[in-house]
mmCIF file of C-alpha atoms in Angstrom:
data_model
loop_
_atom_site.group_PDB
_atom_site.id
_atom_site.type_symbol
_atom_site.label_atom_id
_atom_site.label_comp_id
_atom_site.label_asym_id
_atom_site.label_seq_id
_atom_site.Cartn_x
_atom_site.Cartn_y
_atom_site.Cartn_z
ATOM 1 C CA MET A 252 118.092 92.199 98.798
ATOM 2 C CA SER A 253 115.064 91.726 101.250
ATOM 3 C CA VAL A 254 112.922 94.644 101.996
ATOM 4 C CA LEU A 255 112.589 93.789 105.171
ATOM 5 C CA SER A 256 116.241 93.122 105.945
ATOM 6 C CA ALA A 257 116.841 96.667 104.371
ATOM 7 C CA SER A 258 117.770 99.302 106.533
ATOM 8 C CA GLY A 259 115.174 101.649 105.103
ATOM 9 C CA VAL A 260 112.310 101.127 102.479
ATOM 10 C CA THR A 261 113.179 102.867 99.166
ATOM 11 C CA GLU A 262 109.426 104.595 97.872
ATOM 12 C CA SER A 263 110.141 102.163 94.612
ATOM 13 C CA ASP A 264 109.501 99.212 97.047
ATOM 14 C CA LEU A 265 106.815 99.327 99.297
ATOM 15 C CA LEU A 266 104.047 97.758 97.231
ATOM 16 C CA ALA A 267 106.591 94.421 97.600
ATOM 17 C CA ALA A 268 107.246 95.095 101.043
ATOM 18 C CA ILE A 269 103.638 94.797 102.122
ATOM 19 C CA ASP A 270 103.687 91.306 101.002
ATOM 20 C CA GLU A 271 106.765 90.520 102.950
ATOM 21 C CA LEU A 272 105.314 91.986 105.694
ATOM 22 C CA THR A 273 102.285 90.393 105.306
ATOM 23 C CA ALA A 274 104.267 86.899 105.341
ATOM 24 C CA ALA A 275 106.634 87.267 108.103
ATOM 25 C CA ASN A 276 104.079 88.643 110.809
ATOM 26 C CA ARG A 277 101.692 85.943 110.101
ATOM 27 C CA GLU A 278 104.192 83.672 111.107
ATOM 28 C CA HIS A 279 105.654 86.012 113.895
ATOM 29 C CA PRO A 280 102.797 88.149 114.961
ATOM 30 C CA ASP A 281 104.476 91.907 115.596
ATOM 31 C CA PRO A 282 103.586 95.414 117.035
ATOM 32 C CA ALA A 283 106.135 96.903 115.317
ATOM 33 C CA LEU A 284 105.739 94.761 111.590
ATOM 34 C CA GLU A 285 101.827 95.131 111.897
ATOM 35 C CA TYR A 286 102.306 99.192 112.621
ATOM 36 C CA ARG A 287 104.844 99.552 109.337
ATOM 37 C CA LEU A 288 102.340 97.528 107.685
ATOM 38 C CA VAL A 289 99.571 99.788 108.001
ATOM 39 C CA SER A 290 101.769 103.010 107.479
ATOM 40 C CA THR A 291 103.566 100.993 104.563
ATOM 41 C CA ARG A 292 100.163 100.435 102.901
ATOM 42 C CA HIS A 293 99.611 104.329 103.265
ATOM 43 C CA ARG A 294 102.955 105.822 102.091
ATOM 44 C CA ALA A 295 102.080 102.558 98.910
ATOM 45 C CA PHE A 296 98.998 104.109 97.360
ATOM 46 C CA ASP A 297 101.307 106.656 95.079
ATOM 47 C CA LEU A 298 102.687 103.645 93.817
ATOM 48 C CA LEU A 299 98.914 102.619 92.318
ATOM 49 C CA ASP A 300 98.744 102.491 88.625
ATOM 50 C CA ARG A 301 95.135 103.750 88.835
ATOM 51 C CA VAL A 302 94.181 102.634 85.382
ATOM 52 C CA SER A 303 91.054 100.260 85.636
ATOM 53 C CA ALA A 304 89.596 97.483 83.625
ATOM 54 C CA ILE A 305 86.606 99.407 83.413
ATOM 55 C CA SER A 306 85.878 102.129 80.909
ATOM 56 C CA ALA A 307 82.324 102.632 82.412
ATOM 57 C CA TRP A 308 80.633 103.165 86.258
ATOM 58 C CA PRO A 309 78.367 101.183 87.176
ATOM 59 C CA ALA A 310 80.002 98.442 85.208
ATOM 60 C CA ARG A 311 78.287 96.186 82.691
ATOM 61 C CA THR A 312 76.775 92.771 84.399
ATOM 62 C CA ARG A 313 77.011 89.504 82.468
ATOM 63 C CA GLU A 314 74.425 88.331 84.970
ATOM 64 C CA PRO A 315 71.130 88.954 83.920
ATOM 65 C CA ALA A 316 69.486 91.909 83.930
ATOM 66 C CA GLU A 317 66.137 91.411 86.408
ATOM 67 C CA PRO A 318 64.056 93.933 88.258
ATOM 68 C CA ALA A 319 64.641 94.805 92.073
ATOM 69 C CA SER A 320 63.264 92.133 93.935
ATOM 70 C CA GLY A 321 62.266 94.516 97.148
ATOM 71 C CA ARG A 322 64.158 91.595 99.344
ATOM 72 C CA ILE A 323 68.035 91.939 99.990
ATOM 73 C CA PRO A 324 69.874 88.866 98.096
ATOM 74 C CA GLU A 325 71.745 86.992 100.147
ATOM 75 C CA LEU A 326 74.018 84.740 99.091
ATOM 76 C CA THR A 327 77.415 82.474 100.994
ATOM 77 C CA ALA A 328 80.811 83.579 99.949
ATOM 78 C CA SER A 329 81.236 80.682 97.815
ATOM 79 C CA GLU A 330 78.737 82.079 94.750
ATOM 80 C CA LEU A 331 79.988 85.129 95.703
ATOM 81 C CA THR A 332 81.718 86.879 92.282
ATOM 82 C CA ALA A 333 82.848 90.116 91.426
ATOM 83 C CA ASP A 334 79.847 89.668 87.993
ATOM 84 C CA VAL A 335 76.963 88.146 90.921
ATOM 85 C CA LEU A 336 78.308 91.400 93.379
ATOM 86 C CA ARG A 337 77.770 93.674 90.513
ATOM 87 C CA ALA A 338 74.343 92.628 88.946
ATOM 88 C CA HIS A 339 72.568 93.189 92.944
ATOM 89 C CA ILE A 340 74.649 96.422 93.010
ATOM 90 C CA VAL A 341 73.167 97.696 90.054
ATOM 91 C CA THR A 342 69.420 96.350 90.690
ATOM 92 C CA ASP A 343 68.982 95.668 94.703
ATOM 93 C CA GLY A 344 71.230 98.156 96.081
ATOM 94 C CA CYS A 345 73.282 95.956 97.987
ATOM 95 C CA VAL A 346 73.832 91.968 98.468
ATOM 96 C CA LEU A 347 73.742 90.144 102.210
ATOM 97 C CA VAL A 348 76.670 87.422 102.121
ATOM 98 C CA ARG A 349 75.911 85.100 105.746
ATOM 99 C CA GLY A 350 78.781 83.712 107.390
ATOM 100 C CA LEU A 351 81.316 85.186 106.002
ATOM 101 C CA ALA A 352 83.618 85.393 108.838
ATOM 102 C CA ASP A 353 83.876 82.244 111.112
ATOM 103 C CA PRO A 354 82.890 81.892 114.770
ATOM 104 C CA ALA A 355 86.460 81.710 115.494
ATOM 105 C CA THR A 356 87.600 84.835 113.334
ATOM 106 C CA VAL A 357 84.263 86.691 114.606
ATOM 107 C CA SER A 358 85.638 86.049 118.331
ATOM 108 C CA GLU A 359 88.693 87.163 117.235
ATOM 109 C CA LEU A 360 87.813 90.652 115.856
ATOM 110 C CA ILE A 361 85.521 91.394 118.996
ATOM 111 C CA GLU A 362 88.553 90.686 121.091
ATOM 112 C CA GLY A 363 90.773 92.834 119.192
ATOM 113 C CA ILE A 364 88.460 95.924 119.342
ATOM 114 C CA ASP A 365 87.577 95.196 122.985
ATOM 115 C CA HIS A 366 91.541 95.088 123.244
ATOM 116 C CA ALA A 367 91.066 98.547 120.561
ATOM 117 C CA LEU A 368 88.721 100.651 122.839
ATOM 118 C CA GLY A 369 89.790 99.547 126.407
ATOM 119 C CA GLU A 370 93.654 100.816 125.186
ATOM 120 C CA TRP A 371 92.347 103.989 123.825
ATOM 121 C CA GLY A 372 90.294 104.501 127.405
ATOM 122 C CA SER A 373 93.586 103.611 129.400
ATOM 123 C CA LEU A 374 95.506 106.448 127.554
ATOM 124 C CA ARG A 375 96.315 109.711 129.552
ATOM 125 C CA ARG A 376 95.601 112.778 127.239
ATOM 126 C CA PRO A 377 97.838 114.022 125.122
ATOM 127 C CA TYR A 378 99.427 110.295 124.957
ATOM 128 C CA ALA A 379 102.513 109.305 123.275
ATOM 129 C CA LYS A 380 102.580 108.397 119.244
ATOM 130 C CA PRO A 381 103.275 106.223 118.753
ATOM 131 C CA THR A 382 101.888 104.027 122.059
ATOM 132 C CA GLY A 383 103.600 100.343 120.578
ATOM 133 C CA SER A 384 100.619 98.942 121.233
ATOM 134 C CA PRO A 385 99.168 96.598 118.734
ATOM 135 C CA TRP A 386 95.791 96.912 119.402
ATOM 136 C CA PHE A 387 95.829 101.224 119.757
ATOM 137 C CA ASP A 388 98.856 102.585 117.608
ATOM 138 C CA PRO A 389 97.495 105.732 115.377
ATOM 139 C CA LEU A 390 98.323 105.589 111.915
ATOM 140 C CA THR A 391 101.368 108.891 112.356
ATOM 141 C CA VAL A 392 100.014 110.956 108.663
ATOM 142 C CA ASP A 393 100.977 114.866 108.279
ATOM 143 C CA ALA A 394 98.829 117.827 109.483
ATOM 144 C CA ASP A 395 96.397 118.028 106.716
ATOM 145 C CA GLU A 396 95.527 113.956 107.045
ATOM 146 C CA ASN A 397 95.400 114.471 110.774
ATOM 147 C CA ALA A 398 92.794 116.676 110.853
ATOM 148 C CA ALA A 399 90.868 114.981 107.585
ATOM 149 C CA LEU A 400 90.689 111.563 109.495
ATOM 150 C CA GLY A 401 88.483 112.910 112.351
ATOM 151 C CA ARG A 402 89.320 110.547 115.079
ATOM 152 C CA THR A 403 87.141 112.857 117.465
ATOM 153 C CA TRP A 404 84.161 112.505 115.930
ATOM 154 C CA VAL A 405 84.947 108.495 115.378
ATOM 155 C CA THR A 406 85.087 108.257 119.078
ATOM 156 C CA ASN A 407 82.425 109.991 120.164
ATOM 157 C CA SER A 408 80.264 108.143 118.180
ATOM 158 C CA GLY A 409 81.851 104.382 120.240
ATOM 159 C CA GLY A 410 84.372 103.577 117.402
ATOM 160 C CA LEU A 411 87.895 103.460 116.028
ATOM 161 C CA LEU A 412 89.495 104.400 113.031
ATOM 162 C CA THR A 413 90.024 100.383 111.786
ATOM 163 C CA ALA A 414 93.484 102.069 111.106
ATOM 164 C CA ASP A 415 94.209 102.689 114.161
ATOM 165 C CA SER A 416 94.597 99.117 115.434
ATOM 166 C CA PRO A 417 96.981 97.700 113.821
ATOM 167 C CA ARG A 418 96.698 94.262 114.829
ATOM 168 C CA VAL A 419 93.021 94.036 114.205
ATOM 169 C CA MET A 420 93.064 95.080 110.506
ATOM 170 C CA PHE A 421 95.777 92.472 110.062
ATOM 171 C CA ARG A 422 93.369 90.014 111.058
ATOM 172 C CA LEU A 423 90.390 91.676 108.648
ATOM 173 C CA PHE A 424 92.978 91.658 106.233
ATOM 174 C CA GLU A 425 93.382 88.182 106.781
ATOM 175 C CA MET A 426 89.967 87.010 106.820
ATOM 176 C CA LEU A 427 88.907 88.860 103.707
ATOM 177 C CA GLU A 428 91.719 87.271 101.855
ATOM 178 C CA ALA A 429 90.772 83.412 103.516
ATOM 179 C CA THR A 430 87.467 84.169 102.204
ATOM 180 C CA GLY A 431 88.022 85.365 98.280
ATOM 181 C CA LEU A 432 86.702 88.848 99.252
ATOM 182 C CA ARG A 433 89.425 90.459 98.576
ATOM 183 C CA ARG A 434 89.608 89.247 95.132
ATOM 184 C CA VAL A 435 85.968 89.817 93.912
ATOM 185 C CA VAL A 436 86.396 93.642 95.116
ATOM 186 C CA HIS A 437 89.601 93.479 93.314
ATOM 187 C CA GLU A 438 87.394 92.350 89.638
ATOM 188 C CA TYR A 439 84.509 94.230 90.485
ATOM 189 C CA LEU A 440 86.661 97.729 91.208
ATOM 190 C CA GLY A 441 88.626 96.992 87.805
ATOM 191 C CA GLU A 442 91.893 97.958 90.116
ATOM 192 C CA ARG A 443 93.411 97.394 93.154
ATOM 193 C CA PRO A 444 91.372 98.057 96.124
ATOM 194 C CA ALA A 445 92.970 101.408 98.405
ATOM 195 C CA LEU A 446 90.749 101.270 101.394
ATOM 196 C CA SER A 447 89.721 104.764 103.358
ATOM 197 C CA ALA A 448 91.338 105.268 107.111
ATOM 198 C CA ASN A 449 88.644 107.949 107.490
ATOM 199 C CA LYS A 450 85.888 105.750 106.970
ATOM 200 C CA CYS A 451 87.052 102.245 108.242
ATOM 201 C CA THR A 452 85.954 101.528 111.199
ATOM 202 C CA LEU A 453 85.681 98.957 113.896
ATOM 203 C CA ARG A 454 82.293 99.600 115.967
ATOM 204 C CA ARG A 455 80.927 99.437 119.217
ATOM 205 C CA VAL A 456 77.002 100.865 118.751
ATOM 206 C CA PRO A 457 75.040 101.808 121.984
ATOM 207 C CA VAL A 458 71.204 101.104 121.883
ATOM 208 C CA ALA A 459 70.729 104.761 121.903
ATOM 209 C CA THR A 460 72.206 106.501 118.381
ATOM 210 C CA ASP A 461 71.495 108.392 116.381
ATOM 211 C CA ALA A 462 69.573 107.286 113.044
ATOM 212 C CA GLY A 463 69.303 109.336 110.375
ATOM 213 C CA TRP A 464 68.778 108.744 106.616
ATOM 214 C CA HIS A 465 71.512 108.530 104.750
ATOM 215 C CA GLN A 466 73.451 107.558 101.655
ATOM 216 C CA ASP A 467 77.439 107.660 101.805
ATOM 217 C CA GLY A 468 77.809 109.514 98.443
ATOM 218 C CA ALA A 469 76.507 112.789 99.825
ATOM 219 C CA PHE A 470 79.815 112.901 102.096
ATOM 220 C CA LEU A 471 82.311 111.034 99.545
ATOM 221 C CA GLY A 472 81.641 112.907 96.777
ATOM 222 C CA ARG A 473 80.612 112.380 93.078
ATOM 223 C CA ASP A 474 82.358 110.533 90.593
ATOM 224 C CA ILE A 475 83.816 107.289 92.650
ATOM 225 C CA ARG A 476 83.960 104.016 92.698
ATOM 226 C CA ALA A 477 82.967 102.227 95.989
ATOM 227 C CA LEU A 478 82.122 99.729 97.904
ATOM 228 C CA ASN A 479 81.782 99.046 101.511
ATOM 229 C CA ILE A 480 81.496 95.620 103.523
ATOM 230 C CA TRP A 481 79.454 95.718 106.489
ATOM 231 C CA LEU A 482 80.528 93.003 109.270
ATOM 232 C CA ALA A 483 77.940 92.594 111.598
ATOM 233 C CA LEU A 484 80.027 90.713 113.974
ATOM 234 C CA THR A 485 77.624 90.632 116.892
ATOM 235 C CA PRO A 486 73.728 89.607 116.194
ATOM 236 C CA CYS A 487 71.467 92.449 115.730
ATOM 237 C CA GLY A 488 68.252 94.019 114.295
ATOM 238 C CA ARG A 489 66.678 92.227 116.721
ATOM 239 C CA ASP A 490 67.907 92.874 120.624
ATOM 240 C CA ALA A 491 71.214 95.029 118.908
ATOM 241 C CA PRO A 492 70.976 98.393 116.426
ATOM 242 C CA GLY A 493 70.900 96.821 113.226
ATOM 243 C CA LEU A 494 70.432 98.505 109.641
ATOM 244 C CA ASP A 495 67.226 99.664 107.591
ATOM 245 C CA VAL A 496 67.894 99.706 104.610
ATOM 246 C CA VAL A 497 65.836 100.323 101.506
ATOM 247 C CA PRO A 498 66.700 97.426 98.833
ATOM 248 C CA ARG A 499 67.181 99.369 95.193
ATOM 249 C CA ARG A 500 69.431 101.127 93.210
ATOM 250 C CA PHE A 501 69.283 104.482 93.978
ATOM 251 C CA ASP A 502 71.721 106.327 90.395
ATOM 252 C CA GLU A 503 71.803 109.719 92.180
ATOM 253 C CA ILE A 504 71.470 111.209 95.752
ATOM 254 C CA VAL A 505 68.382 111.507 96.626
ATOM 255 C CA GLU A 506 67.007 114.856 98.100
ATOM 256 C CA THR A 507 68.787 115.935 102.483
ATOM 257 C CA GLY A 508 68.203 118.416 104.891
ATOM 258 C CA THR A 509 64.622 118.510 104.041
ATOM 259 C CA HIS A 510 61.226 116.555 105.255
ATOM 260 C CA GLY A 511 61.608 116.509 108.914
ATOM 261 C CA SER A 512 65.564 116.204 108.443
ATOM 262 C CA TYR A 513 67.698 116.896 111.839
ATOM 263 C CA PHE A 514 70.947 117.081 109.418
ATOM 264 C CA ASP A 515 71.969 118.856 106.322
ATOM 265 C CA TRP A 516 73.595 115.241 105.692
ATOM 266 C CA ALA A 517 70.671 112.979 106.144
ATOM 267 C CA VAL A 518 67.495 112.158 104.001
ATOM 268 C CA GLY A 519 64.273 113.486 106.024
ATOM 269 C CA SER A 520 61.982 110.307 106.902
ATOM 270 C CA ASP A 521 59.225 112.014 104.595
ATOM 271 C CA LEU A 522 61.218 111.693 102.127
ATOM 272 C CA VAL A 523 62.407 108.041 102.397
ATOM 273 C CA GLU A 524 58.464 106.974 103.323
ATOM 274 C CA SER A 525 57.439 108.710 99.768
ATOM 275 C CA LEU A 526 60.944 106.857 98.101
ATOM 276 C CA ALA A 527 59.754 103.219 99.660
ATOM 277 C CA ARG A 528 56.425 103.266 98.181
ATOM 278 C CA GLU A 529 56.935 100.921 95.657
ATOM 279 C CA THR A 530 59.976 99.468 97.621
ATOM 280 C CA ALA A 531 59.453 99.062 101.050
ATOM 281 C CA VAL A 532 62.248 99.834 103.760
ATOM 282 C CA VAL A 533 63.794 96.511 104.986
ATOM 283 C CA ARG A 534 65.418 95.318 108.443
ATOM 284 C CA PRO A 535 67.041 92.370 107.660
ATOM 285 C CA GLU A 536 68.705 90.460 110.749
ATOM 286 C CA PHE A 537 72.328 89.934 111.098
ATOM 287 C CA GLU A 538 74.035 87.315 112.511
ATOM 288 C CA ALA A 539 77.358 87.051 113.985
ATOM 289 C CA GLY A 540 79.605 86.775 110.932
ATOM 290 C CA ASP A 541 77.016 88.538 108.097
ATOM 291 C CA ALA A 542 78.631 91.123 106.047
ATOM 292 C CA LEU A 543 76.367 93.296 104.019
ATOM 293 C CA LEU A 544 78.158 94.391 100.680
ATOM 294 C CA PHE A 545 76.444 98.389 99.328
ATOM 295 C CA ASP A 546 78.118 101.225 97.780
ATOM 296 C CA ASP A 547 77.577 105.378 98.274
ATOM 297 C CA LEU A 548 74.217 105.036 96.433
ATOM 298 C CA LEU A 549 73.228 103.058 99.226
ATOM 299 C CA LEU A 550 69.718 104.804 101.193
ATOM 300 C CA HIS A 551 69.733 103.313 104.577
ATOM 301 C CA ARG A 552 70.334 104.488 108.517
ATOM 302 C CA THR A 553 71.152 102.649 111.613
ATOM 303 C CA ALA A 554 67.998 101.135 112.650
ATOM 304 C CA THR A 555 66.864 101.008 116.392
ATOM 305 C CA GLU A 556 63.922 100.890 119.518
ATOM 306 C CA PRO A 557 63.343 101.062 122.405
ATOM 307 C CA THR A 558 62.904 97.514 123.077
ATOM 308 C CA MET A 559 66.423 96.843 122.348
ATOM 309 C CA THR A 560 69.029 95.576 125.125
ATOM 310 C CA HIS A 561 72.400 95.246 123.646
ATOM 311 C CA HIS A 562 74.721 96.292 121.879
ATOM 312 C CA ARG A 563 76.392 96.402 118.016
ATOM 313 C CA ASP A 564 79.690 95.257 117.223
ATOM 314 C CA ALA A 565 80.489 95.614 113.462
ATOM 315 C CA ILE A 566 83.647 96.530 111.136
ATOM 316 C CA GLU A 567 83.761 99.366 108.771
ATOM 317 C CA THR A 568 85.038 98.983 105.811
ATOM 318 C CA TRP A 569 85.357 101.185 102.648
ATOM 319 C CA CYS A 570 86.652 99.893 99.363
ATOM 320 C CA PHE A 571 87.600 102.598 96.435
ATOM 321 C CA ALA A 572 89.155 101.991 92.704
ATOM 322 C CA PRO A 573 92.522 104.513 93.300
ATOM 323 C CA SER A 574 91.474 105.873 89.830
ATOM 324 C CA ALA A 575 88.194 106.866 91.100
ATOM 325 C CA TYR A 576 89.286 107.997 94.941
ATOM 326 C CA PRO A 577 87.399 110.365 97.422
ATOM 327 C CA GLN A 578 88.942 113.520 97.821
ATOM 328 C CA GLY A 579 90.694 114.273 101.151
ATOM 329 C CA HIS A 580 90.525 110.914 102.397
ATOM 330 C CA VAL A 581 93.817 108.413 103.949
ATOM 331 C CA PRO A 582 94.819 106.062 101.712
ATOM 332 C CA ILE A 583 94.778 102.125 102.818
ATOM 333 C CA VAL A 584 96.090 100.203 99.580
ATOM 334 C CA TRP A 585 94.757 96.730 100.338
#
């Protein structure tokens, strides 16, 4: 019997249900299916083997070892493999994939963010759950997980959790599957990826925004295996906030809360200036659909200037190896 036709899905059926729900919604998009799919991806985490094909981290690469170039390497999606990605992460700290999302997909995702923020903003507080909307229908989790999600902090910074917008998450996953990036991430991590609902975010960043230097590993903890897909949906780095990056590998979390830092989690500008003497800070110019891939050790910040006049739309998708998943995060099986 199909897991879709069953009155209830048993825990052992959850991984199969992900595939069936995806196929069904691809054929006939439906808000109930999309919400059920997000919930099923969350519940299925405990069924993953959590055994990696990679024994040591960061994994060795078959690509020739080269020193950091001082530039952000640029590739197309067709040129990207797990080994190429790994080689750049361990030398340059990141890699820029030009044109990962095509213009039609970019338009769909921006439309989705518009709808999601609009739905969220129109609801009376406290709002009922579930909402029944494909655009904003928050994932139901237990009390501890709900507290860990930090939804208020995310909305205060101009975003929403991707897992709370079932249709946008579905469209995003479809694009990442079609471009081959899901397969690359799977091979890069050595196991089926799991996302963090806490860290996967739909962002609409205004010009006036905080811009502290940081490494995400300072929040995520040690002994994790991570990769972020930072997808620009609007041109940024010129007239809209982008990213400032130190394009080199850091093997540890650098000192935080000192050297003029305003926040205990941030890296002070004076320390960044010292760290960037050999590898200068780079501000890439992103076009809509470009994606920067990096891990938890990349030193970066939101890039803003008083002369910027436009907001930036983007989606952050943090992926983890289930065998080295960050504690306290709410998992979503990819």
